[in-house]
PDB file of C-alpha atoms in Angstrom:
ATOM      1  CA  MET S  20      16.371 -43.931  68.676  1.00 38.00           C
ATOM      2  CA  THR S  21      19.226 -45.713  70.330  1.00 41.00           C
ATOM      3  CA  ILE S  22      20.721 -44.686  73.697  1.00 44.00           C
ATOM      4  CA  ASP S  23      23.801 -43.179  71.791  1.00 51.00           C
ATOM      5  CA  GLU S  24      21.378 -40.889  70.131  1.00 54.00           C
ATOM      6  CA  ASP S  25      19.726 -39.682  73.351  1.00 56.00           C
ATOM      7  CA  PRO S  26      19.414 -35.858  72.922  1.00 60.00           C
ATOM      8  CA  THR S  27      19.451 -35.142  76.563  1.00 64.00           C
ATOM      9  CA  PRO S  28      22.456 -33.001  77.377  1.00 70.00           C
ATOM     10  CA  THR S  29      24.124 -34.119  80.585  1.00 88.00           C
ATOM     11  CA  GLU S  30      26.860 -32.942  82.970  1.00 95.00           C
ATOM     12  CA  ALA S  31      28.491 -34.825  85.822  1.00 96.00           C
ATOM     13  CA  ALA S  32      29.342 -33.932  89.380  1.00 97.00           C
ATOM     14  CA  THR S  33      31.548 -36.034  91.551  1.00 98.00           C
ATOM     15  CA  LEU S  34      30.793 -35.812  95.297  1.00 98.00           C
ATOM     16  CA  GLY S  35      31.824 -37.596  98.363  1.00 96.00           C
ATOM     17  CA  GLY S  36      30.114 -37.207 101.887  1.00 93.00           C
ATOM     18  CA  GLY S  37      30.498 -40.403 103.639  1.00 83.00           C
ATOM     19  CA  CYS S  38      28.917 -43.669 102.552  1.00 84.00           C
ATOM     20  CA  PHE S  39      28.197 -43.683  98.839  1.00 81.00           C
ATOM     21  CA  TRP S  40      24.990 -45.813  99.395  1.00 77.00           C
ATOM     22  CA  CYS S  41      23.547 -42.762 101.311  1.00 84.00           C
ATOM     23  CA  LEU S  42      24.507 -40.244  98.651  1.00 90.00           C
ATOM     24  CA  GLU S  43      23.247 -42.470  95.727  1.00 92.00           C
ATOM     25  CA  ALA S  44      19.857 -42.873  97.401  1.00 87.00           C
ATOM     26  CA  ALA S  45      19.431 -39.151  98.013  1.00 90.00           C
ATOM     27  CA  PHE S  46      20.531 -37.997  94.566  1.00 95.00           C
ATOM     28  CA  ARG S  47      18.376 -40.491  92.745  1.00 92.00           C
ATOM     29  CA  GLU S  48      15.438 -38.532  94.213  1.00 91.00           C
ATOM     30  CA  ILE S  49      16.250 -35.400  92.676  1.00 95.00           C
ATOM     31  CA  GLU S  50      14.413 -34.245  89.546  1.00 96.00           C
ATOM     32  CA  GLY S  51      16.877 -33.753  86.723  1.00 96.00           C
ATOM     33  CA  VAL S  52      19.298 -36.355  87.893  1.00 95.00           C
ATOM     34  CA  VAL S  53      19.728 -38.905  85.088  1.00 94.00           C
ATOM     35  CA  ASP S  54      21.986 -41.388  86.772  1.00 93.00           C
ATOM     36  CA  VAL S  55      24.164 -41.924  89.886  1.00 95.00           C
ATOM     37  CA  THR S  56      27.173 -44.255  89.927  1.00 95.00           C
ATOM     38  CA  PRO S  57      28.849 -44.975  93.295  1.00 95.00           C
ATOM     39  CA  GLY S  58      32.590 -45.279  93.116  1.00 95.00           C
ATOM     40  CA  TYR S  59      35.954 -44.197  94.357  1.00 94.00           C
ATOM     41  CA  ALA S  60      38.072 -41.164  93.574  1.00 97.00           C
ATOM     42  CA  GLY S  61      40.737 -38.829  94.979  1.00 95.00           C
ATOM     43  CA  GLY S  62      43.299 -41.473  95.817  1.00 95.00           C
ATOM     44  CA  HIS S  63      46.588 -42.829  94.507  1.00 96.00           C
ATOM     45  CA  ALA S  64      46.064 -46.535  94.016  1.00 94.00           C
ATOM     46  CA  PRO S  65      44.900 -47.908  90.608  1.00 95.00           C
ATOM     47  CA  ASP S  66      41.577 -49.865  90.310  1.00 95.00           C
ATOM     48  CA  PRO S  67      40.971 -50.027  94.104  1.00 95.00           C
ATOM     49  CA  THR S  68      38.415 -52.475  95.512  1.00 93.00           C
ATOM     50  CA  TYR S  69      35.894 -51.722  98.164  1.00 91.00           C
ATOM     51  CA  LYS S  70      37.936 -53.759 100.698  1.00 93.00           C
ATOM     52  CA  GLN S  71      41.171 -51.635  99.863  1.00 95.00           C
ATOM     53  CA  VAL S  72      39.276 -48.370 100.111  1.00 94.00           C
ATOM     54  CA  CYS S  73      37.565 -49.315 103.445  1.00 90.00           C
ATOM     55  CA  ALA S  74      41.050 -50.196 104.776  1.00 91.00           C
ATOM     56  CA  GLY S  75      41.762 -46.564 104.327  1.00 86.00           C
ATOM     57  CA  ARG S  76      45.227 -46.854 102.665  1.00 88.00           C
ATOM     58  CA  THR S  77      44.327 -46.117  98.963  1.00 95.00           C
ATOM     59  CA  GLY S  78      43.688 -42.438  99.604  1.00 95.00           C
ATOM     60  CA  HIS S  79      40.291 -42.780  97.792  1.00 96.00           C
ATOM     61  CA  ALA S  80      37.055 -41.424  99.119  1.00 95.00           C
ATOM     62  CA  GLU S  81      33.738 -43.173  98.615  1.00 93.00           C
ATOM     63  CA  VAL S  82      32.024 -40.904  96.013  1.00 96.00           C
ATOM     64  CA  VAL S  83      29.089 -40.772  93.664  1.00 96.00           C
ATOM     65  CA  ARG S  84      29.246 -39.434  90.079  1.00 96.00           C
ATOM     66  CA  VAL S  85      25.903 -37.745  89.373  1.00 96.00           C
ATOM     67  CA  ALA S  86      24.918 -37.365  85.830  1.00 96.00           C
ATOM     68  CA  PHE S  87      22.333 -34.542  85.588  1.00 97.00           C
ATOM     69  CA  ASP S  88      20.351 -32.462  83.086  1.00 96.00           C
ATOM     70  CA  PRO S  89      21.498 -28.905  83.564  1.00 96.00           C
ATOM     71  CA  SER S  90      18.240 -27.511  82.034  1.00 95.00           C
ATOM     72  CA  VAL S  91      16.349 -29.140  84.939  1.00 96.00           C
ATOM     73  CA  VAL S  92      18.787 -29.018  87.963  1.00 97.00           C
ATOM     74  CA  SER S  93      21.945 -26.841  88.128  1.00 97.00           C
ATOM     75  CA  TYR S  94      25.283 -27.892  89.351  1.00 98.00           C
ATOM     76  CA  GLU S  95      24.958 -25.228  92.101  1.00 98.00           C
ATOM     77  CA  ASP S  96      21.555 -26.802  93.105  1.00 97.00           C
ATOM     78  CA  LEU S  97      23.260 -30.155  93.493  1.00 98.00           C
ATOM     79  CA  LEU S  98      25.987 -28.586  95.661  1.00 98.00           C
ATOM     80  CA  GLY S  99      23.348 -26.943  97.877  1.00 96.00           C
ATOM     81  CA  ILE S 100      21.827 -30.381  98.244  1.00 96.00           C
ATOM     82  CA  PHE S 101      25.226 -32.078  98.906  1.00 96.00           C
ATOM     83  CA  PHE S 102      26.122 -29.706 101.552  1.00 95.00           C
ATOM     84  CA  THR S 103      22.909 -30.169 103.519  1.00 92.00           C
ATOM     85  CA  ILE S 104      22.741 -34.024 103.445  1.00 89.00           C
ATOM     86  CA  HIS S 105      26.057 -34.658 105.043  1.00 91.00           C
ATOM     87  CA  ASP S 106      28.101 -32.846 107.660  1.00 92.00           C
ATOM     88  CA  PRO S 107      30.941 -30.944 105.850  1.00 96.00           C
ATOM     89  CA  THR S 108      32.530 -29.983 109.105  1.00 95.00           C
ATOM     90  CA  THR S 109      33.899 -33.328 110.264  1.00 92.00           C
ATOM     91  CA  PRO S 110      37.112 -34.406 108.836  1.00 91.00           C
ATOM     92  CA  ASP S 111      37.245 -38.110 107.792  1.00 93.00           C
ATOM     93  CA  ARG S 112      33.937 -38.965 109.293  1.00 88.00           C
ATOM     94  CA  GLN S 113      30.290 -39.148 108.682  1.00 84.00           C
ATOM     95  CA  GLY S 114      28.189 -40.324 111.772  1.00 79.00           C
ATOM     96  CA  ALA S 115      29.463 -43.768 112.774  1.00 80.00           C
ATOM     97  CA  ASP S 116      31.662 -44.092 109.524  1.00 84.00           C
ATOM     98  CA  VAL S 117      35.194 -43.087 110.245  1.00 89.00           C
ATOM     99  CA  GLY S 118      38.196 -42.938 108.128  1.00 90.00           C
ATOM    100  CA  PRO S 119      39.631 -40.904 105.193  1.00 94.00           C
ATOM    101  CA  GLN S 120      37.381 -42.907 102.778  1.00 93.00           C
ATOM    102  CA  TYR S 121      34.236 -41.141 104.338  1.00 93.00           C
ATOM    103  CA  ARG S 122      35.746 -37.606 104.110  1.00 95.00           C
ATOM    104  CA  SER S 123      33.758 -34.775 102.578  1.00 96.00           C
ATOM    105  CA  ILE S 124      35.111 -34.023  99.094  1.00 97.00           C
ATOM    106  CA  VAL S 125      34.090 -32.306  95.918  1.00 98.00           C
ATOM    107  CA  LEU S 126      36.054 -33.284  92.857  1.00 98.00           C
ATOM    108  CA  TYR S 127      35.393 -30.713  90.227  1.00 98.00           C
ATOM    109  CA  HIS S 128      35.451 -31.473  86.439  1.00 97.00           C
ATOM    110  CA  ASP S 129      36.388 -27.943  85.217  1.00 97.00           C
ATOM    111  CA  ALA S 130      37.082 -24.342  86.124  1.00 98.00           C
ATOM    112  CA  ASP S 131      33.363 -23.410  86.253  1.00 97.00           C
ATOM    113  CA  GLN S 132      32.657 -26.176  88.807  1.00 98.00           C
ATOM    114  CA  HIS S 133      35.534 -25.114  90.825  1.00 98.00           C
ATOM    115  CA  ALA S 134      34.379 -21.646  91.033  1.00 98.00           C
ATOM    116  CA  ALA S 135      30.847 -22.843  91.859  1.00 98.00           C
ATOM    117  CA  VAL S 136      32.154 -25.037  94.721  1.00 98.00           C
ATOM    118  CA  GLU S 137      34.301 -22.261  96.195  1.00 98.00           C
ATOM    119  CA  ALA S 138      31.444 -19.745  95.867  1.00 98.00           C
ATOM    120  CA  THR S 139      29.082 -22.183  97.583  1.00 97.00           C
ATOM    121  CA  ILE S 140      31.382 -22.900 100.482  1.00 97.00           C
ATOM    122  CA  ALA S 141      32.013 -19.120 100.947  1.00 96.00           C
ATOM    123  CA  ARG S 142      28.187 -18.518 100.874  1.00 96.00           C
ATOM    124  CA  PHE S 143      27.619 -21.305 103.604  1.00 95.00           C
ATOM    125  CA  GLU S 144      30.544 -20.068 105.653  1.00 94.00           C
ATOM    126  CA  ALA S 145      29.246 -16.391 105.529  1.00 94.00           C
ATOM    127  CA  ASP S 146      25.782 -17.518 106.538  1.00 93.00           C
ATOM    128  CA  ALA S 147      27.325 -19.426 109.439  1.00 91.00           C
ATOM    129  CA  VAL S 148      25.168 -22.466 108.648  1.00 89.00           C
ATOM    130  CA  TRP S 149      27.348 -24.759 110.731  1.00 90.00           C
ATOM    131  CA  ASP S 150      28.891 -24.089 114.210  1.00 92.00           C
ATOM    132  CA  ALA S 151      32.316 -25.334 112.859  1.00 94.00           C
ATOM    133  CA  PRO S 152      34.317 -24.544 109.622  1.00 95.00           C
ATOM    134  CA  ILE S 153      33.588 -26.492 106.375  1.00 96.00           C
ATOM    135  CA  VAL S 154      36.522 -28.982 105.861  1.00 96.00           C
ATOM    136  CA  THR S 155      35.408 -30.322 102.514  1.00 97.00           C
ATOM    137  CA  GLU S 156      38.301 -31.139 100.325  1.00 97.00           C
ATOM    138  CA  VAL S 157      38.013 -29.435  96.869  1.00 98.00           C
ATOM    139  CA  VAL S 158      40.220 -31.004  94.196  1.00 98.00           C
ATOM    140  CA  PRO S 159      40.202 -31.678  90.493  1.00 98.00           C
ATOM    141  CA  LEU S 160      38.834 -35.008  89.483  1.00 97.00           C
ATOM    142  CA  GLY S 161      41.496 -37.456  88.394  1.00 94.00           C
ATOM    143  CA  VAL S 162      40.242 -40.859  87.751  1.00 95.00           C
ATOM    144  CA  PHE S 163      36.892 -42.048  88.850  1.00 96.00           C
ATOM    145  CA  TYR S 164      36.533 -45.784  89.565  1.00 95.00           C
ATOM    146  CA  PRO S 165      33.078 -47.289  89.489  1.00 94.00           C
ATOM    147  CA  ALA S 166      32.340 -49.379  92.660  1.00 87.00           C
ATOM    148  CA  GLU S 167      31.647 -53.103  92.394  1.00 76.00           C
ATOM    149  CA  ALA S 168      28.260 -53.892  90.783  1.00 75.00           C
ATOM    150  CA  TYR S 169      26.734 -55.095  94.189  1.00 67.00           C
ATOM    151  CA  HIS S 170      27.067 -51.410  95.540  1.00 63.00           C
ATOM    152  CA  HIS S 171      25.009 -49.878  92.637  1.00 69.00           C
ATOM    153  CA  ARG S 172      21.417 -49.029  93.794  1.00 68.00           C
ATOM    154  CA  TYR S 173      22.250 -50.580  97.103  1.00 56.00           C
ATOM    155  CA  PHE S 174      19.465 -48.935  99.002  1.00 57.00           C
ATOM    156  CA  GLU S 175      16.818 -49.908  96.541  1.00 59.00           C
ATOM    157  CA  GLN S 176      17.987 -53.581  96.688  1.00 59.00           C
ATOM    158  CA  HIS S 177      18.368 -53.736 100.546  1.00 57.00           C
ATOM    159  CA  PRO S 178      15.915 -51.262 102.050  1.00 60.00           C
ATOM    160  CA  ASN S 179      15.357 -53.598 105.157  1.00 60.00           C
ATOM    161  CA  GLU S 180      19.070 -54.106 105.885  1.00 66.00           C
ATOM    162  CA  GLY S 181      20.035 -52.638 109.273  1.00 53.00           C
ATOM    163  CA  TYR S 182      22.400 -50.051 107.892  1.00 54.00           C
ATOM    164  CA  CYS S 183      19.883 -48.880 105.371  1.00 48.00           C
ATOM    165  CA  ARG S 184      17.103 -48.765 107.849  1.00 48.00           C
ATOM    166  CA  VAL S 185      18.969 -46.815 110.375  1.00 48.00           C
ATOM    167  CA  VAL S 186      21.366 -44.511 108.541  1.00 53.00           C
ATOM    168  CA  ILE S 187      19.987 -44.121 104.962  1.00 54.00           C
TER     169      ILE S 187
END
């Protein structure tokens, strides 16, 4: 069987909650996640580079595209994980990472995902999980740009780097 004939049905989620290295490392640990690709989305500049996104002028956020098997893990479960591994109440910031590229953002792929995101946020707000309101941006996915190759599996390749040891 070739990869093209892989019978595993997959769906995708596109999520941003600060540094994409952190999100990638966390989501790779989830059973049912088939792949995680760091990248950029939610902005206006075509084919952005890491340097351009970090400068905060492209409108893009650092995000991950999570390919998952919905028979093992649901989109709603992934949202639950997402909202607990970052702070969705801080605009344009996650810890020491500051700027619009680090904003909390969910880029939904279809109407079902949109409804699931809104329901998840409403549930967390009703349960008063955080002391401040959720400021996560919820928008339709436009174009996803994969990050440069050296960002893929960054934590796996650099576990002893200072940022990885302290933050991830």
